[in-house]
Short mmCIF file of C-alpha atoms and ligand atoms in Angstrom, two decimals:
data_model
loop_
_atom_site.label_atom_id
_atom_site.label_comp_id
_atom_site.label_asym_id
_atom_site.label_seq_id
_atom_site.Cartn_x
_atom_site.Cartn_y
_atom_site.Cartn_z
CA UNK A 28 -194.23 -63.70 -33.59
CA UNK A 29 -192.47 -64.44 -30.37
CA UNK A 30 -189.21 -62.58 -30.03
CA UNK A 31 -186.31 -63.53 -27.77
CA UNK A 32 -182.87 -61.90 -27.89
CA UNK A 33 -180.25 -59.97 -25.95
CA UNK A 34 -179.09 -56.38 -26.55
CA UNK A 35 -175.60 -55.36 -25.44
CA UNK A 36 -174.82 -51.69 -24.75
CA UNK A 37 -174.91 -48.85 -22.22
CA UNK A 38 -178.25 -49.40 -20.50
CA UNK A 39 -180.19 -46.85 -18.43
CA UNK A 40 -183.71 -46.93 -16.98
CA UNK A 41 -185.66 -45.76 -13.96
CA UNK A 42 -185.82 -48.22 -11.07
CA UNK A 43 -188.27 -45.77 -9.50
CA UNK A 44 -189.15 -42.09 -9.91
CA UNK A 45 -185.98 -40.99 -8.12
CA UNK A 46 -183.39 -43.43 -9.39
CA UNK A 47 -181.89 -44.08 -12.81
CA UNK A 48 -180.08 -47.40 -12.81
CA UNK A 49 -177.29 -47.95 -15.33
CA UNK A 50 -175.40 -50.94 -16.72
CA UNK A 51 -172.40 -49.72 -18.73
CA UNK A 52 -171.61 -52.32 -21.38
CA UNK A 53 -174.42 -54.45 -19.97
CA UNK A 54 -176.97 -56.93 -21.28
CA UNK A 55 -180.71 -56.45 -21.72
CA UNK A 56 -182.77 -59.59 -22.15
CA UNK A 57 -186.05 -60.00 -24.06
CA UNK A 58 -187.92 -63.32 -23.95
CA UNK A 59 -191.16 -63.58 -25.93
CA UNK A 60 -191.53 -59.79 -25.96
CA UNK A 61 -191.07 -59.48 -22.19
CA UNK A 62 -188.04 -57.94 -20.49
CA UNK A 63 -186.19 -60.34 -18.21
CA UNK A 64 -184.05 -57.57 -16.77
CA UNK A 65 -180.73 -55.83 -17.34
CA UNK A 66 -177.47 -57.44 -16.23
CA UNK A 67 -173.79 -56.57 -15.94
CA UNK A 68 -172.88 -60.19 -16.82
CA UNK A 69 -175.25 -62.26 -18.95
CA UNK A 70 -176.84 -65.05 -16.88
CA UNK A 71 -176.11 -68.57 -18.12
CA UNK A 72 -179.76 -69.30 -18.97
CA UNK A 73 -179.81 -66.54 -21.65
CA UNK A 74 -176.44 -67.34 -23.27
CA UNK A 75 -178.04 -69.22 -26.16
CA UNK A 76 -180.22 -66.30 -27.26
CA UNK A 77 -179.07 -64.20 -30.24
CA UNK A 78 -177.10 -61.20 -28.93
CA UNK A 79 -177.08 -57.90 -30.85
CA UNK A 80 -174.01 -55.87 -30.02
CA UNK A 81 -174.55 -52.10 -29.59
CA UNK A 82 -171.42 -51.48 -27.55
CA UNK A 83 -170.94 -47.76 -26.96
CA UNK A 84 -174.59 -47.00 -27.75
CA UNK A 85 -177.24 -46.02 -25.21
CA UNK A 86 -180.20 -48.34 -24.58
CA UNK A 87 -183.16 -46.73 -22.79
CA UNK A 88 -186.87 -47.55 -22.42
CA UNK A 89 -189.31 -46.45 -25.12
CA UNK A 90 -191.36 -43.36 -24.31
CA UNK A 91 -195.10 -42.81 -23.91
CA UNK A 92 -196.73 -39.74 -25.46
CA UNK A 93 -199.77 -39.55 -23.23
CA UNK A 94 -201.55 -36.85 -25.24
CA UNK A 95 -201.22 -36.02 -28.94
CA UNK A 96 -203.64 -34.81 -31.65
CA UNK A 97 -202.90 -36.64 -34.92
CA UNK A 98 -204.96 -34.30 -37.20
CA UNK A 99 -203.09 -31.27 -35.87
CA UNK A 100 -199.65 -32.57 -36.82
CA UNK A 101 -199.45 -30.88 -40.20
CA UNK A 102 -200.03 -27.38 -38.81
CA UNK A 103 -197.60 -27.63 -35.88
CA UNK A 104 -195.52 -24.55 -35.19
CA UNK A 105 -197.89 -21.91 -36.58
CA UNK A 106 -200.49 -19.69 -34.92
CA UNK A 107 -198.50 -19.91 -31.74
CA UNK A 108 -199.02 -16.30 -30.67
CA UNK A 109 -202.62 -17.05 -29.74
CA UNK A 110 -204.10 -18.36 -26.52
CA UNK A 111 -206.16 -21.54 -26.32
CA UNK A 112 -209.71 -20.47 -27.25
CA UNK A 113 -208.66 -18.26 -30.17
CA UNK A 114 -206.17 -20.88 -31.36
CA UNK A 115 -208.94 -23.50 -31.36
CA UNK A 116 -211.40 -21.40 -33.35
CA UNK A 117 -208.92 -19.81 -35.77
CA UNK A 118 -206.62 -22.76 -36.52
CA UNK A 119 -207.64 -26.05 -34.97
CA UNK A 120 -211.34 -26.41 -35.70
CA UNK A 121 -211.07 -25.28 -39.36
CA UNK A 122 -208.17 -27.72 -39.88
CA UNK A 123 -209.93 -30.65 -38.22
CA UNK A 124 -213.00 -29.98 -40.39
CA UNK A 125 -210.95 -31.13 -43.42
CA UNK A 126 -210.97 -34.67 -42.02
CA UNK A 127 -214.55 -35.08 -43.25
CA UNK A 128 -212.70 -35.80 -46.51
CA UNK A 129 -211.18 -39.28 -46.35
CA UNK A 130 -208.62 -38.53 -49.06
CA UNK A 131 -207.36 -35.53 -47.08
CA UNK A 132 -207.15 -37.67 -43.95
CA UNK A 133 -205.28 -40.46 -45.74
CA UNK A 134 -202.58 -38.08 -46.86
CA UNK A 135 -202.29 -36.07 -43.63
CA UNK A 136 -202.34 -39.13 -41.36
CA UNK A 137 -199.61 -40.67 -43.53
CA UNK A 138 -197.36 -37.73 -42.58
CA UNK A 139 -198.24 -38.25 -38.93
CA UNK A 140 -197.79 -42.03 -38.90
CA UNK A 141 -194.57 -42.03 -40.92
CA UNK A 142 -193.02 -39.42 -38.62
CA UNK A 143 -194.29 -41.10 -35.44
CA UNK A 144 -192.42 -44.25 -36.44
CA UNK A 145 -189.16 -42.31 -36.34
CA UNK A 146 -189.66 -40.76 -32.89
CA UNK A 147 -188.75 -41.90 -29.36
CA UNK A 148 -192.43 -42.79 -28.87
CA UNK A 149 -193.37 -46.45 -28.40
CA UNK A 150 -196.84 -45.84 -26.89
CA UNK A 151 -199.28 -43.01 -27.48
CA UNK A 152 -202.73 -41.84 -26.48
CA UNK A 153 -204.14 -40.07 -29.51
CA UNK A 154 -207.00 -37.73 -30.44
CA UNK A 155 -208.43 -38.05 -33.97
CA UNK A 156 -211.47 -35.99 -35.10
CA UNK A 157 -215.28 -36.34 -35.04
CA UNK A 158 -215.16 -38.31 -38.32
CA UNK A 159 -215.52 -42.10 -38.24
CA UNK A 160 -213.99 -42.99 -41.60
CA UNK A 161 -210.92 -40.82 -41.07
CA UNK A 162 -210.44 -42.10 -37.53
CA UNK A 163 -210.48 -45.68 -38.80
CA UNK A 164 -207.95 -44.72 -41.48
CA UNK A 165 -205.70 -43.31 -38.74
CA UNK A 166 -206.08 -46.49 -36.69
CA UNK A 167 -205.26 -48.66 -39.72
CA UNK A 168 -202.10 -46.64 -40.30
CA UNK A 169 -201.05 -46.61 -36.65
CA UNK A 170 -201.46 -50.38 -36.35
CA UNK A 171 -198.78 -50.75 -39.03
CA UNK A 172 -196.29 -48.49 -37.22
CA UNK A 173 -195.89 -51.02 -34.41
CA UNK A 174 -196.47 -48.27 -31.84
CA UNK A 175 -199.14 -49.29 -29.31
CA UNK A 176 -201.89 -46.70 -29.10
CA UNK A 177 -205.24 -45.69 -27.73
CA UNK A 178 -207.08 -43.66 -30.36
CA UNK A 179 -210.18 -41.54 -29.83
CA UNK A 180 -212.88 -40.54 -32.28
CA UNK A 181 -213.65 -37.08 -30.90
CA UNK A 182 -217.08 -36.01 -29.58
CA UNK A 183 -218.29 -32.41 -29.91
CA UNK A 184 -221.94 -31.29 -30.08
CA UNK A 185 -221.60 -27.60 -29.12
CA UNK A 186 -219.37 -24.54 -29.51
CA UNK A 187 -217.54 -25.95 -32.52
CA UNK A 188 -217.07 -24.58 -36.00
CA UNK A 189 -219.82 -24.49 -38.62
CA UNK A 190 -218.04 -27.41 -40.27
CA UNK A 191 -216.88 -29.16 -37.11
CA UNK A 192 -219.73 -30.04 -34.84
CA UNK A 193 -222.13 -32.93 -34.55
CA UNK A 194 -225.87 -32.29 -34.86
CA UNK A 195 -226.89 -33.47 -31.40
CA UNK A 196 -225.80 -35.55 -28.41
CA UNK A 197 -227.74 -38.45 -29.89
CA UNK A 198 -225.96 -38.18 -33.25
CA UNK A 199 -222.56 -38.03 -31.56
CA UNK A 200 -223.30 -41.08 -29.39
CA UNK A 201 -224.68 -43.01 -32.37
CA UNK A 202 -221.62 -42.17 -34.45
CA UNK A 203 -219.37 -43.35 -31.63
CA UNK A 204 -221.22 -46.67 -31.33
CA UNK A 205 -220.93 -47.20 -35.08
CA UNK A 206 -217.20 -46.49 -34.93
CA UNK A 207 -216.73 -48.96 -32.07
CA UNK A 208 -218.69 -51.61 -33.96
CA UNK A 209 -216.68 -51.15 -37.09
CA UNK A 210 -213.27 -51.49 -35.42
CA UNK A 211 -214.25 -54.34 -33.11
CA UNK A 212 -211.62 -57.11 -33.46
CA UNK A 213 -209.74 -55.24 -36.20
CA UNK A 214 -206.45 -54.49 -34.39
CA UNK A 215 -203.82 -56.02 -32.13
CA UNK A 216 -202.21 -52.89 -30.74
CA UNK A 217 -204.63 -50.05 -31.52
CA UNK A 218 -207.36 -49.56 -28.93
CA UNK A 219 -210.37 -47.25 -28.84
CA UNK A 220 -210.73 -44.61 -26.13
CA UNK A 221 -213.79 -42.39 -25.68
CA UNK A 222 -212.87 -38.77 -26.36
CA UNK A 223 -215.16 -35.94 -25.29
CA UNK A 224 -213.02 -33.01 -26.46
CA UNK A 225 -213.59 -30.94 -23.31
CA UNK A 226 -216.59 -29.62 -21.37
CA UNK A 227 -217.20 -26.60 -23.66
CA UNK A 228 -217.50 -28.98 -26.68
CA UNK A 229 -219.90 -31.46 -25.07
CA UNK A 230 -223.43 -30.93 -23.79
CA UNK A 231 -224.32 -32.49 -20.43
CA UNK A 232 -226.38 -35.08 -22.30
CA UNK A 233 -223.43 -36.08 -24.49
CA UNK A 234 -220.95 -36.22 -21.60
CA UNK A 235 -223.34 -38.33 -19.51
CA UNK A 236 -223.97 -40.63 -22.46
CA UNK A 237 -220.23 -41.17 -22.96
CA UNK A 238 -219.75 -41.80 -19.24
CA UNK A 239 -222.44 -44.49 -19.39
CA UNK A 240 -220.98 -45.99 -22.57
CA UNK A 241 -217.54 -46.16 -20.92
CA UNK A 242 -218.96 -47.96 -17.92
CA UNK A 243 -221.11 -50.39 -19.91
CA UNK A 244 -218.37 -51.30 -22.37
CA UNK A 245 -215.36 -51.05 -20.04
CA UNK A 246 -213.85 -48.28 -22.13
CA UNK A 247 -211.46 -45.55 -21.07
CA UNK A 248 -211.93 -41.79 -21.50
CA UNK A 249 -209.50 -39.03 -22.46
CA UNK A 250 -210.11 -35.31 -22.33
CA UNK A 251 -208.68 -31.90 -21.39
CA UNK A 252 -208.77 -30.34 -17.91
CA UNK A 253 -207.96 -26.92 -16.43
CA UNK A 254 -205.67 -25.79 -19.22
CA UNK A 255 -206.40 -22.07 -19.52
CA UNK A 256 -208.03 -19.40 -17.34
CA UNK A 257 -210.69 -18.32 -19.88
CA UNK A 258 -211.58 -21.97 -20.51
CA UNK A 259 -211.99 -22.61 -16.77
CA UNK A 260 -214.24 -19.53 -16.37
CA UNK A 261 -216.34 -20.78 -19.29
CA UNK A 262 -216.72 -24.23 -17.73
CA UNK A 263 -217.98 -22.57 -14.53
CA UNK A 264 -220.74 -20.93 -16.56
CA UNK A 265 -221.57 -24.12 -18.45
CA UNK A 266 -221.75 -26.42 -15.40
CA UNK A 267 -222.62 -24.04 -12.54
CA UNK A 268 -223.41 -26.84 -10.10
CA UNK A 269 -219.77 -28.06 -10.20
CA UNK A 270 -217.34 -26.73 -7.57
CA UNK A 271 -214.39 -27.12 -9.98
CA UNK A 272 -213.66 -28.30 -13.53
CA UNK A 273 -212.86 -31.89 -12.51
CA UNK A 274 -216.05 -31.97 -10.48
CA UNK A 275 -217.96 -31.13 -13.67
CA UNK A 276 -216.58 -34.32 -15.29
CA UNK A 277 -217.35 -36.16 -12.06
CA UNK A 278 -220.97 -34.99 -11.91
CA UNK A 279 -221.42 -36.02 -15.54
CA UNK A 280 -219.92 -39.47 -14.91
CA UNK A 281 -216.79 -39.07 -17.06
CA UNK A 282 -213.95 -39.20 -14.50
CA UNK A 283 -213.28 -42.91 -14.96
CA UNK A 284 -212.17 -45.43 -12.33
CA UNK A 285 -209.18 -47.60 -11.41
CA UNK A 286 -209.93 -50.43 -13.89
CA UNK A 287 -210.36 -47.97 -16.77
CA UNK A 288 -208.45 -44.83 -15.81
CA UNK A 289 -209.01 -41.61 -17.69
CA UNK A 290 -206.26 -39.37 -19.08
CA UNK A 291 -206.63 -35.65 -18.55
CA UNK A 292 -204.29 -33.34 -20.41
CA UNK A 293 -202.84 -30.21 -18.78
CA UNK A 294 -204.17 -29.67 -15.21
CA UNK A 295 -202.29 -26.35 -15.19
CA UNK A 296 -204.68 -24.86 -12.65
CA UNK A 297 -205.58 -27.99 -10.69
CA UNK A 298 -205.76 -27.14 -6.98
CA UNK A 299 -206.07 -29.35 -3.88
CA UNK A 300 -209.74 -30.04 -4.57
CA UNK A 301 -209.10 -31.02 -8.18
CA UNK A 302 -206.15 -33.21 -7.17
CA UNK A 303 -208.38 -34.99 -4.68
CA UNK A 304 -210.86 -35.83 -7.47
CA UNK A 305 -208.11 -36.95 -9.88
CA UNK A 306 -206.65 -39.20 -7.21
CA UNK A 307 -209.99 -40.65 -6.18
CA UNK A 308 -210.66 -41.73 -9.77
CA UNK A 309 -207.10 -43.00 -10.40
CA UNK A 310 -206.82 -40.62 -13.35
CA UNK A 311 -203.57 -40.03 -15.25
CA UNK A 312 -202.40 -36.49 -15.88
CA UNK A 313 -200.75 -35.82 -19.24
CA UNK A 314 -198.31 -33.01 -18.50
CA UNK A 315 -197.87 -30.93 -21.67
CA UNK A 316 -195.42 -28.15 -20.82
CA UNK A 317 -194.46 -27.32 -24.43
CA UNK A 318 -198.11 -26.69 -25.26
CA UNK A 319 -198.65 -24.79 -22.01
CA UNK A 320 -195.78 -22.46 -22.81
CA UNK A 321 -196.72 -22.02 -26.50
CA UNK A 322 -200.31 -21.00 -25.74
CA UNK A 323 -199.27 -18.99 -22.63
CA UNK A 324 -201.51 -21.30 -20.62
CA UNK A 325 -199.30 -21.47 -17.54
CA UNK A 326 -197.17 -24.02 -15.68
CA UNK A 327 -198.69 -27.11 -14.10
CA UNK A 328 -197.54 -27.83 -10.52
CA UNK A 329 -196.23 -31.28 -11.42
CA UNK A 330 -194.23 -31.78 -8.23
CA UNK A 331 -197.48 -31.46 -6.25
CA UNK A 332 -199.13 -34.14 -8.41
CA UNK A 333 -196.22 -36.51 -7.79
CA UNK A 334 -196.32 -35.84 -4.04
CA UNK A 335 -200.05 -36.58 -4.01
CA UNK A 336 -199.34 -39.95 -5.63
CA UNK A 337 -201.24 -39.02 -8.81
CA UNK A 338 -200.05 -40.82 -11.96
CA UNK A 339 -198.32 -38.37 -14.29
CA UNK A 340 -196.96 -38.89 -17.80
CA UNK A 341 -195.83 -36.50 -20.49
CA UNK A 342 -197.79 -35.48 -23.58
CA UNK A 343 -196.52 -33.56 -26.59
CA UNK A 344 -200.05 -32.21 -27.27
CA UNK A 345 -199.22 -31.59 -30.91
CA UNK A 346 -200.10 -29.09 -32.37
CA UNK A 347 -200.32 -26.83 -29.30
CA UNK A 348 -197.04 -28.56 -28.54
CA UNK A 349 -194.92 -27.95 -31.61
CA UNK A 350 -193.20 -31.32 -32.03
CA UNK A 351 -193.58 -35.03 -31.32
CA UNK A 352 -190.11 -35.14 -29.79
CA UNK A 353 -190.50 -36.65 -26.31
CA UNK A 354 -186.89 -35.93 -25.40
CA UNK A 355 -187.50 -32.22 -26.03
CA UNK A 356 -190.64 -32.58 -23.93
CA UNK A 357 -188.63 -33.98 -21.00
CA UNK A 358 -186.45 -30.87 -21.14
CA UNK A 359 -189.47 -28.56 -21.38
CA UNK A 360 -191.00 -30.20 -18.31
CA UNK A 361 -187.82 -29.69 -16.29
CA UNK A 362 -187.33 -26.10 -17.42
CA UNK A 363 -190.96 -25.15 -16.79
CA UNK A 364 -190.74 -26.64 -13.29
CA UNK A 365 -187.61 -24.59 -12.60
CA UNK A 366 -189.48 -21.41 -13.53
CA UNK A 367 -192.45 -22.46 -11.37
CA UNK A 368 -190.06 -22.87 -8.42
CA UNK A 369 -188.28 -19.58 -9.07
CA UNK A 370 -191.20 -17.36 -10.09
CA UNK A 371 -194.41 -18.88 -8.70
CA UNK A 372 -193.80 -20.84 -5.50
CA UNK A 373 -190.36 -21.57 -4.03
CA UNK A 374 -191.78 -24.25 -1.76
CA UNK A 375 -192.41 -26.40 -4.87
CA UNK A 376 -189.03 -27.76 -5.90
CA UNK A 377 -188.16 -28.18 -9.57
CA UNK A 378 -188.37 -31.64 -11.16
CA UNK A 379 -185.15 -33.60 -11.04
CA UNK A 380 -183.85 -35.16 -14.22
CA UNK A 381 -184.69 -38.58 -12.77
CA UNK A 382 -188.31 -37.58 -12.20
CA UNK A 383 -188.78 -36.11 -15.67
CA UNK A 384 -187.21 -39.14 -17.37
CA UNK A 385 -189.44 -41.36 -15.24
CA UNK A 386 -192.59 -39.49 -16.31
CA UNK A 387 -191.71 -39.87 -20.01
CA UNK A 388 -191.01 -43.61 -19.69
CA UNK A 389 -192.47 -45.54 -16.73
CA UNK A 390 -194.88 -42.79 -15.56
CA UNK A 391 -196.85 -42.61 -18.80
CA UNK A 392 -196.02 -46.23 -19.62
CA UNK A 393 -198.08 -47.35 -16.61
CA UNK A 394 -201.18 -46.33 -18.58
CA UNK A 395 -200.44 -49.37 -20.78
CA UNK A 396 -199.67 -51.78 -17.93
CA UNK A 397 -196.15 -52.98 -17.13
CA UNK A 398 -194.41 -50.63 -19.56
CA UNK A 399 -191.58 -48.09 -19.48
CA UNK A 400 -188.71 -49.67 -17.61
CA UNK A 401 -186.34 -52.65 -17.87
CA UNK A 402 -187.31 -54.44 -14.70
CA UNK A 403 -188.14 -58.14 -14.95
CA UNK A 404 -191.66 -58.72 -16.31
CA UNK A 405 -192.11 -55.44 -18.19
CA UNK A 406 -193.05 -55.37 -21.86
CA UNK A 407 -189.94 -54.93 -23.97
CA UNK A 408 -190.08 -51.37 -25.35
CA UNK A 409 -186.54 -50.14 -25.98
CA UNK A 410 -184.58 -47.52 -27.92
CA UNK A 411 -180.99 -47.92 -29.09
CA UNK A 412 -179.50 -44.43 -29.39
CA UNK A 413 -176.27 -43.16 -30.90
CA UNK A 414 -174.84 -40.14 -29.06
CA UNK A 415 -171.30 -40.61 -30.35
CA UNK A 416 -171.33 -37.35 -32.36
CA UNK A 417 -171.63 -35.29 -29.17
CA UNK A 418 -168.11 -34.05 -28.57
CA UNK A 419 -166.78 -33.95 -25.02
CA UNK A 420 -163.35 -33.68 -23.39
CA UNK A 421 -163.82 -36.50 -20.91
CA UNK A 422 -165.54 -39.85 -20.64
CA UNK A 423 -169.13 -39.46 -19.45
CA UNK A 424 -171.03 -41.85 -17.22
CA UNK A 425 -174.11 -43.46 -18.76
CA UNK A 426 -176.29 -41.36 -16.43
CA UNK A 427 -174.55 -38.19 -17.64
CA UNK A 428 -175.04 -39.17 -21.27
CA UNK A 429 -178.76 -39.75 -20.78
CA UNK A 430 -179.15 -36.34 -19.14
CA UNK A 431 -177.05 -34.72 -21.87
CA UNK A 432 -179.08 -36.24 -24.70
CA UNK A 433 -182.27 -34.75 -23.21
CA UNK A 434 -180.72 -31.31 -22.86
CA UNK A 435 -179.39 -31.38 -26.39
CA UNK A 436 -180.60 -33.96 -28.88
CA UNK A 437 -179.24 -32.22 -31.99
CA UNK A 438 -176.71 -34.99 -32.67
CA UNK A 439 -178.66 -37.89 -31.26
CA UNK A 440 -179.81 -40.69 -33.58
CA UNK A 441 -182.35 -43.42 -32.98
CA UNK A 442 -180.72 -46.58 -34.34
CA UNK A 443 -183.39 -49.11 -33.35
CA UNK A 444 -186.82 -49.01 -31.81
CA UNK A 445 -188.40 -52.10 -30.26
CA UNK A 446 -192.03 -52.29 -29.13
CA UNK A 447 -193.21 -55.40 -27.27
CA UNK A 448 -190.00 -57.07 -28.46
CA UNK A 449 -190.67 -56.29 -32.14
CA UNK A 450 -188.18 -54.23 -34.11
CA UNK A 451 -190.38 -51.41 -35.44
CA UNK A 452 -187.77 -48.95 -36.69
CA UNK A 453 -184.19 -49.22 -37.90
CA UNK A 454 -182.10 -46.25 -38.99
CA UNK A 455 -180.77 -46.34 -42.52
CA UNK A 456 -177.82 -44.05 -43.22
N1 GUN B 503 -208.90 -28.15 -25.50
C1 GUN B 503 -209.88 -28.58 -26.31
N2 GUN B 503 -209.39 -28.99 -27.49
C2 GUN B 503 -208.07 -28.81 -27.43
C3 GUN B 503 -207.01 -29.05 -28.35
O1 GUN B 503 -207.19 -29.52 -29.47
N3 GUN B 503 -205.75 -28.75 -27.90
C4 GUN B 503 -205.52 -28.25 -26.67
N4 GUN B 503 -204.27 -27.97 -26.29
N5 GUN B 503 -206.49 -27.99 -25.79
C5 GUN B 503 -207.75 -28.28 -26.17
FE1 FE B 504 -204.74 -31.45 -26.37
#
C-alpha cells in the first residue's frame, strides 16, 4: 500500500559522515514510501498530505543491524567470560543444534522477531542456522515484522559440533539450493544471503561452491573475518596458500563484488593488505564492538576503514554482542574507538558522534540501497522517539539530544517505527 504523509517534530539525520543536520520543529515528508526531504517550513506541494504532529519528539532515521545471529538471541548475556573459539563450542554450537527441531525454532524465533519489532532496527542482515525448515520459519516471521532483512541459512561442513555439522560440501550445497528454491517468490522484504559461517567451518570445496552459486544466481554472501587471534592462526593453517584471512576468501571466490557486495563481521585485525582486498571487492564491514569487547577479541581500527573509503556499518552480533540495542552499539563503537586511540595508536583518532551515528544509519543502510538518511529520494525508514523523561536544567539543541540519547537511553521510548513508509511499530502505554 502506497503511503504518503508528513511527520512534524525535531528532526535529525546525517547529511554525510561528518555532519548531522537538524530541523527543530520541522517537517519530514514521505510520498509513496520515499522520503522527499526534511524542511523547516512545509512546501506548498505537500500541504494536502496528512500531517502527524510529534512536536517535541525526536525523529531520526531507522537503524541497520548489519550482523546479528537470530538463533543466539535467547542465550544472550551468558558465557561471556570465554573467548571466541571456546564460546562457539561450549555455548553457540550446542544451542544452534536445537534448531533441527522446528517446534523449538518456532518458539525461539518468536522471541527474536517480537523483540526485534520493538528495537531501533529497521533493516538487518541475519544469520540463521544450517537447518532449512527453521530458517524458513524465521524468514516467515521476519517478513511479518516489517523490518527489511537479508537472512542466511548457514553452511558448515567441518569443525562443528556432533549435532551441528553437515555431512559433506555436496550435502551443504544441495541443502542451500533446496532452501533457495523453497523461498523463491515467497517474500517482499526478506531476502536470502549465502552464509558460509567462517573459514574454519567450511571446506575449500564448500566455500568455492558457494562462491560459484553466488555468482551464478546473483546472490550476496555474509561471513566473519579476522575476529580473534586464535581464529586467524587457525585460518592460516587451513588455507596456507593465502597471505591473509581475506585473501583466503578471495582465493576461494567468496569475497563478492560491487553488484552483490559481501558483509564481513568484525575485521578486528584487518591490516593494510586486508583493507585493500575489502576495498577491491566493495565489501561492507559490520563493526561489532560490543561483541569484540565481550569476547575479548580486540578493537577494530574503524577510523582507518573510513579513511580508506571502505563501507562500514554497525552490527550487534547477538549473542556475542549482548543486546539488539543499536543505540547502545553506537555508544560502544565510540567508546572502543576512544580506547584504541588512547591505548593502541594515538595517530588513529576516536570516532566522532557524527561518524558513529552515520555508521548505524546511512553507513549500514547503504547495504540496502538508498537507506538511512532523510535526503530526497531515500526510502522512508524513520523512528519517532520520546526523550522527554530525561531531566535537564536547560533547553538542549536537537543535536545535543540525539547525542544524549545514545549515551544514555534508559528513559528513551520508541513511539513509532516506519519502514519504507509503513508504520511497523507503535508504542502502547
Ligand atoms: N565466528 C564464527 N561463528 C561465529 C558466531 O556465531 N559469532 C561470532 N561472534 N563469531 C563467529
Ligand atoms: Fe557473528
